[in-house]
Amino acid sequence: GAGVSQSPSNKVTEKGKDVELRCDPISGHTALYWYRQRLGQGLEFLIYFQGNSAPDKSGLPSDRFSAERTGESVSTLTIQRTQQEDSAVYLCASATGLAPYNEQFFGPGTRLTVL
Amino acid sequence: KQEVTQIPAALSVPEGENLVLNCSFTDSAIYNLQWFRQDPGKGLTSLLLIQSSQREQTSGRLNASLDKSSGRSTLYIAASQPGDSATYLCAVRSMSGGSYIPTFGRGTSLIVHP
């Protein structure tokens, strides 16, 4: 079946603009994660959604970052007033079954460049 | 707080060699450990998931072992091929890491040359 998809694949924006990144998880996957991967760095956890429970937002770096998810479907990550340090690859992963035992499947990522 | 270390950071080998990649973690009270590969400019592809009750998992030429007591996992790649060239990441889920939030290592960058 189809894997996790993300759009756009690349986004170039000017400092101060808002951007919205989209993630379509694998159908039926109740869990959804967002990560950030800066050049040469490890993956940073941003936010976790599990079904209809309140999301875990503990990884969001500032109040300029927010994410929404409608039920168990699409999620959007919004970055307001982008800064150059926001430049990174943003990865989404989905999983079925209960955390922490579930297996994560990743999308191809969105490469964000803030000029 | 869980910390995950991968050694070596980079590895270059000729085709056909058997390889061992290492992943170590500081808190042995883990739920599971997952190995991924990441190709340049791409997302992560899941290779193997080992639950805490398991000692190893195998998929094709890949074998991952888990020794919780020593805080280590190894990924063994048999008869390496140029197509195995990628960055290999391990991720651990543990109570100290936040249960459902994986702690990732920085990865081992592997180049297999013909």
mmCIF file of C-alpha atoms in Angstrom:
data_model
loop_
_atom_site.group_PDB
_atom_site.id
_atom_site.type_symbol
_atom_site.label_atom_id
_atom_site.label_comp_id
_atom_site.label_asym_id
_atom_site.label_seq_id
_atom_site.Cartn_x
_atom_site.Cartn_y
_atom_site.Cartn_z
ATOM 1 C CA GLY A 1 0.000 0.000 0.000
ATOM 2 C CA ALA A 2 0.941 3.657 -0.068
ATOM 3 C CA GLY A 3 3.522 4.889 2.398
ATOM 4 C CA VAL A 4 3.719 8.151 4.299
ATOM 5 C CA SER A 5 3.699 11.124 1.960
ATOM 6 C CA GLN A 6 4.780 14.685 2.605
ATOM 7 C CA SER A 7 4.362 17.892 0.651
ATOM 8 C CA PRO A 8 5.951 19.959 -0.581
ATOM 9 C CA SER A 9 9.208 18.073 -1.044
ATOM 10 C CA ASN A 10 11.122 21.351 -1.091
ATOM 11 C CA LYS A 11 10.182 24.792 0.155
ATOM 12 C CA VAL A 12 12.210 27.966 -0.142
ATOM 13 C CA THR A 13 10.881 30.969 1.720
ATOM 14 C CA GLU A 14 11.977 34.364 2.892
ATOM 15 C CA LYS A 15 12.681 35.138 6.507
ATOM 16 C CA GLY A 16 9.559 36.294 8.280
ATOM 17 C CA LYS A 17 7.078 34.411 6.083
ATOM 18 C CA ASP A 18 4.796 31.649 7.347
ATOM 19 C CA VAL A 19 5.027 28.120 5.939
ATOM 20 C CA GLU A 20 2.763 25.101 6.142
ATOM 21 C CA LEU A 21 4.019 21.549 5.727
ATOM 22 C CA ARG A 22 1.739 18.605 5.132
ATOM 23 C CA CYS A 23 1.912 14.941 6.099
ATOM 24 C CA ASP A 24 -0.383 12.150 4.901
ATOM 25 C CA PRO A 25 0.115 9.107 7.118
ATOM 26 C CA ILE A 26 -0.431 5.487 6.164
ATOM 27 C CA SER A 27 -4.144 4.735 6.265
ATOM 28 C CA GLY A 28 -5.184 3.305 9.621
ATOM 29 C CA HIS A 29 -2.128 4.526 11.489
ATOM 30 C CA THR A 30 -3.264 6.179 14.688
ATOM 31 C CA ALA A 31 0.083 7.643 15.729
ATOM 32 C CA LEU A 32 1.860 10.473 13.940
ATOM 33 C CA TYR A 33 5.181 12.124 14.749
ATOM 34 C CA TRP A 34 6.958 15.223 13.430
ATOM 35 C CA TYR A 35 10.749 15.547 13.580
ATOM 36 C CA ARG A 36 13.293 18.086 12.463
ATOM 37 C CA GLN A 37 16.694 17.170 11.041
ATOM 38 C CA ARG A 38 19.179 19.981 10.680
ATOM 39 C CA LEU A 39 22.186 19.530 8.427
ATOM 40 C CA GLY A 40 24.688 17.232 10.121
ATOM 41 C CA GLN A 41 22.500 16.813 13.195
ATOM 42 C CA GLY A 42 20.401 14.027 14.642
ATOM 43 C CA LEU A 43 16.623 13.900 14.545
ATOM 44 C CA GLU A 44 14.812 16.235 16.931
ATOM 45 C CA PHE A 45 11.353 15.239 18.103
ATOM 46 C CA LEU A 46 8.789 18.003 17.643
ATOM 47 C CA ILE A 47 5.273 16.710 18.315
ATOM 48 C CA TYR A 48 3.355 13.433 18.686
ATOM 49 C CA PHE A 49 -0.312 12.703 17.952
ATOM 50 C CA GLN A 50 -2.064 9.537 19.121
ATOM 51 C CA GLY A 51 -5.646 9.088 17.977
ATOM 52 C CA ASN A 52 -7.954 11.637 19.572
ATOM 53 C CA SER A 53 -5.748 12.203 22.612
ATOM 54 C CA ALA A 54 -4.178 15.574 23.318
ATOM 55 C CA PRO A 55 -0.892 15.808 21.382
ATOM 56 C CA ASP A 56 2.485 15.840 23.078
ATOM 57 C CA LYS A 57 3.923 19.205 22.042
ATOM 58 C CA SER A 58 6.949 19.026 24.318
ATOM 59 C CA GLY A 59 9.441 19.094 21.444
ATOM 60 C CA LEU A 60 8.216 22.252 19.721
ATOM 61 C CA PRO A 61 11.128 24.728 19.894
ATOM 62 C CA SER A 62 9.083 27.929 20.149
ATOM 63 C CA ASP A 63 5.553 29.272 19.945
ATOM 64 C CA ARG A 64 6.154 29.985 16.252
ATOM 65 C CA PHE A 65 5.693 26.251 15.670
ATOM 66 C CA SER A 66 2.299 24.586 15.765
ATOM 67 C CA ALA A 67 0.756 21.433 14.364
ATOM 68 C CA GLU A 68 -2.739 20.137 13.777
ATOM 69 C CA ARG A 69 -4.152 16.765 12.946
ATOM 70 C CA THR A 70 -7.719 15.982 11.970
ATOM 71 C CA GLY A 71 -8.704 12.670 13.519
ATOM 72 C CA GLU A 72 -6.369 9.987 12.250
ATOM 73 C CA SER A 73 -5.630 11.570 8.903
ATOM 74 C CA VAL A 74 -3.633 14.457 7.533
ATOM 75 C CA SER A 75 -1.398 16.599 9.717
ATOM 76 C CA THR A 76 -0.022 20.060 9.052
ATOM 77 C CA LEU A 77 3.001 21.652 10.686
ATOM 78 C CA THR A 78 2.965 25.449 10.589
ATOM 79 C CA ILE A 79 5.958 27.661 11.192
ATOM 80 C CA GLN A 80 5.178 31.342 11.607
ATOM 81 C CA ARG A 81 7.620 34.185 10.998
ATOM 82 C CA THR A 82 10.303 31.813 9.761
ATOM 83 C CA GLN A 83 13.918 32.333 10.785
ATOM 84 C CA GLN A 84 17.079 31.109 9.087
ATOM 85 C CA GLU A 85 17.658 28.610 11.892
ATOM 86 C CA ASP A 86 14.393 26.914 10.902
ATOM 87 C CA SER A 87 16.125 25.646 7.752
ATOM 88 C CA ALA A 88 16.094 21.861 8.010
ATOM 89 C CA VAL A 89 14.429 18.723 6.724
ATOM 90 C CA TYR A 90 11.086 18.154 8.424
ATOM 91 C CA LEU A 91 10.185 14.482 8.674
ATOM 92 C CA CYS A 92 6.863 12.906 9.478
ATOM 93 C CA ALA A 93 6.351 9.333 10.664
ATOM 94 C CA SER A 94 3.243 7.287 11.344
ATOM 95 C CA ALA A 95 2.697 4.098 13.311
ATOM 96 C CA THR A 96 -0.023 1.633 14.090
ATOM 97 C CA GLY A 97 -0.583 -0.053 17.387
ATOM 98 C CA LEU A 98 0.251 1.298 20.779
ATOM 99 C CA ALA A 99 3.358 3.256 21.608
ATOM 100 C CA PRO A 100 6.013 2.549 22.651
ATOM 101 C CA TYR A 101 5.834 -0.833 20.932
ATOM 102 C CA ASN A 102 4.802 0.328 17.493
ATOM 103 C CA GLU A 103 7.046 0.519 14.446
ATOM 104 C CA GLN A 104 7.462 3.920 12.837
ATOM 105 C CA PHE A 105 7.340 4.488 9.096
ATOM 106 C CA PHE A 106 8.771 7.717 7.750
ATOM 107 C CA GLY A 107 7.871 9.946 4.865
ATOM 108 C CA PRO A 108 10.449 11.409 2.459
ATOM 109 C CA GLY A 109 10.582 14.735 4.280
ATOM 110 C CA THR A 110 10.198 18.390 3.351
ATOM 111 C CA ARG A 111 13.417 20.342 2.889
ATOM 112 C CA LEU A 112 12.823 23.889 4.138
ATOM 113 C CA THR A 113 15.242 26.655 3.250
ATOM 114 C CA VAL A 114 14.757 30.073 4.821
ATOM 115 C CA LEU A 115 16.654 32.827 3.029
ATOM 116 C CA LYS B 1 17.870 11.023 30.271
ATOM 117 C CA GLN B 2 18.488 8.491 27.529
ATOM 118 C CA GLU B 3 21.521 9.061 25.299
ATOM 119 C CA VAL B 4 22.266 7.058 22.163
ATOM 120 C CA THR B 5 25.706 6.826 20.576
ATOM 121 C CA GLN B 6 26.656 5.257 17.276
ATOM 122 C CA ILE B 7 30.177 4.201 16.454
ATOM 123 C CA PRO B 8 31.808 4.552 14.032
ATOM 124 C CA ALA B 9 30.453 7.828 12.656
ATOM 125 C CA ALA B 10 31.648 6.876 9.184
ATOM 126 C CA LEU B 11 32.803 3.701 7.508
ATOM 127 C CA SER B 12 34.150 2.948 4.049
ATOM 128 C CA VAL B 13 34.601 -0.662 2.959
ATOM 129 C CA PRO B 14 35.063 -2.667 -0.236
ATOM 130 C CA GLU B 15 32.168 -4.629 -1.597
ATOM 131 C CA GLY B 16 31.689 -8.101 -0.127
ATOM 132 C CA GLU B 17 32.826 -7.362 3.409
ATOM 133 C CA ASN B 18 30.749 -8.302 6.430
ATOM 134 C CA LEU B 19 30.069 -5.261 8.609
ATOM 135 C CA VAL B 20 29.116 -4.498 12.181
ATOM 136 C CA LEU B 21 27.562 -1.185 13.143
ATOM 137 C CA ASN B 22 27.240 -0.328 16.808
ATOM 138 C CA CYS B 23 24.589 1.471 18.821
ATOM 139 C CA SER B 24 24.926 2.057 22.556
ATOM 140 C CA PHE B 25 22.454 3.566 24.997
ATOM 141 C CA THR B 26 22.844 4.799 28.559
ATOM 142 C CA ASP B 27 19.560 3.641 30.095
ATOM 143 C CA SER B 28 19.067 -0.094 29.677
ATOM 144 C CA ALA B 29 15.374 0.047 30.674
ATOM 145 C CA ILE B 30 14.196 0.227 27.095
ATOM 146 C CA TYR B 31 10.966 -0.788 25.380
ATOM 147 C CA ASN B 32 12.543 -1.408 22.003
ATOM 148 C CA LEU B 33 15.209 -0.403 19.532
ATOM 149 C CA GLN B 34 14.682 0.286 15.837
ATOM 150 C CA TRP B 35 17.286 0.420 13.056
ATOM 151 C CA PHE B 36 16.768 2.650 10.019
ATOM 152 C CA ARG B 37 18.652 3.555 6.886
ATOM 153 C CA GLN B 38 18.575 7.013 5.360
ATOM 154 C CA ASP B 39 19.650 7.667 1.797
ATOM 155 C CA PRO B 40 20.923 11.165 0.956
ATOM 156 C CA GLY B 41 18.070 13.641 0.734
ATOM 157 C CA LYS B 42 15.499 11.011 1.643
ATOM 158 C CA GLY B 43 13.458 9.955 4.646
ATOM 159 C CA LEU B 44 14.169 7.025 6.919
ATOM 160 C CA THR B 45 13.453 3.437 5.941
ATOM 161 C CA SER B 46 12.732 1.027 8.772
ATOM 162 C CA LEU B 47 15.032 -2.006 8.734
ATOM 163 C CA LEU B 48 14.432 -3.908 11.961
ATOM 164 C CA LEU B 49 12.533 -3.392 15.208
ATOM 165 C CA ILE B 50 13.667 -5.339 18.277
ATOM 166 C CA GLN B 51 11.391 -5.384 21.294
ATOM 167 C CA SER B 52 13.014 -5.508 24.735
ATOM 168 C CA SER B 53 12.058 -9.166 25.173
ATOM 169 C CA GLN B 54 13.884 -10.159 21.990
ATOM 170 C CA ARG B 55 17.576 -10.835 21.482
ATOM 171 C CA GLU B 56 17.778 -10.429 17.718
ATOM 172 C CA GLN B 57 15.900 -9.857 14.483
ATOM 173 C CA THR B 58 16.864 -10.862 10.971
ATOM 174 C CA SER B 59 15.847 -9.614 7.553
ATOM 175 C CA GLY B 60 17.734 -10.880 4.523
ATOM 176 C CA ARG B 61 21.409 -9.953 4.874
ATOM 177 C CA LEU B 62 20.710 -7.891 7.993
ATOM 178 C CA ASN B 63 20.831 -9.139 11.554
ATOM 179 C CA ALA B 64 20.324 -6.919 14.579
ATOM 180 C CA SER B 65 21.101 -8.061 18.103
ATOM 181 C CA LEU B 66 20.154 -6.492 21.396
ATOM 182 C CA ASP B 67 21.958 -6.776 24.740
ATOM 183 C CA LYS B 68 20.023 -4.657 27.195
ATOM 184 C CA SER B 69 22.246 -5.334 30.163
ATOM 185 C CA SER B 70 25.263 -3.855 28.417
ATOM 186 C CA GLY B 71 23.241 -1.153 26.668
ATOM 187 C CA ARG B 72 24.211 -2.214 23.174
ATOM 188 C CA SER B 73 22.822 -3.225 19.840
ATOM 189 C CA THR B 74 24.716 -4.261 16.755
ATOM 190 C CA LEU B 75 23.581 -4.299 13.143
ATOM 191 C CA TYR B 76 25.360 -6.941 11.125
ATOM 192 C CA ILE B 77 25.387 -6.589 7.339
ATOM 193 C CA ALA B 78 26.540 -9.661 5.466
ATOM 194 C CA ALA B 79 28.254 -9.525 2.087
ATOM 195 C CA SER B 80 27.957 -5.754 1.721
ATOM 196 C CA GLN B 81 26.962 -4.239 -1.639
ATOM 197 C CA PRO B 82 27.300 -0.709 -3.068
ATOM 198 C CA GLY B 83 23.522 -0.374 -2.697
ATOM 199 C CA ASP B 84 23.981 -0.634 1.074
ATOM 200 C CA SER B 85 25.668 2.783 1.047
ATOM 201 C CA ALA B 86 23.574 5.035 3.295
ATOM 202 C CA THR B 87 23.427 6.424 6.804
ATOM 203 C CA TYR B 88 22.262 3.916 9.396
ATOM 204 C CA LEU B 89 20.406 5.223 12.428
ATOM 205 C CA CYS B 90 19.281 3.520 15.596
ATOM 206 C CA ALA B 91 16.443 4.779 17.784
ATOM 207 C CA VAL B 92 15.608 3.707 21.305
ATOM 208 C CA ARG B 93 12.348 4.079 23.202
ATOM 209 C CA SER B 94 12.601 4.055 26.974
ATOM 210 C CA MET B 95 10.893 5.451 30.037
ATOM 211 C CA SER B 96 13.672 7.993 30.615
ATOM 212 C CA GLY B 97 13.475 9.064 26.990
ATOM 213 C CA GLY B 98 9.755 9.722 27.173
ATOM 214 C CA SER B 99 8.288 6.283 26.436
ATOM 215 C CA TYR B 100 6.763 6.845 23.015
ATOM 216 C CA ILE B 101 9.356 9.409 21.894
ATOM 217 C CA PRO B 102 12.375 7.726 20.309
ATOM 218 C CA THR B 103 15.888 8.897 21.090
ATOM 219 C CA PHE B 104 17.970 8.766 17.928
ATOM 220 C CA GLY B 105 21.693 8.329 17.482
ATOM 221 C CA ARG B 106 23.610 10.536 15.042
ATOM 222 C CA GLY B 107 24.069 7.640 12.650
ATOM 223 C CA THR B 108 26.861 5.769 10.902
ATOM 224 C CA SER B 109 27.556 6.883 7.346
ATOM 225 C CA LEU B 110 28.444 3.804 5.295
ATOM 226 C CA ILE B 111 30.088 3.746 1.891
ATOM 227 C CA VAL B 112 30.527 0.420 0.126
ATOM 228 C CA HIS B 113 32.750 0.820 -2.913
ATOM 229 C CA PRO B 114 32.900 -1.634 -5.803
#
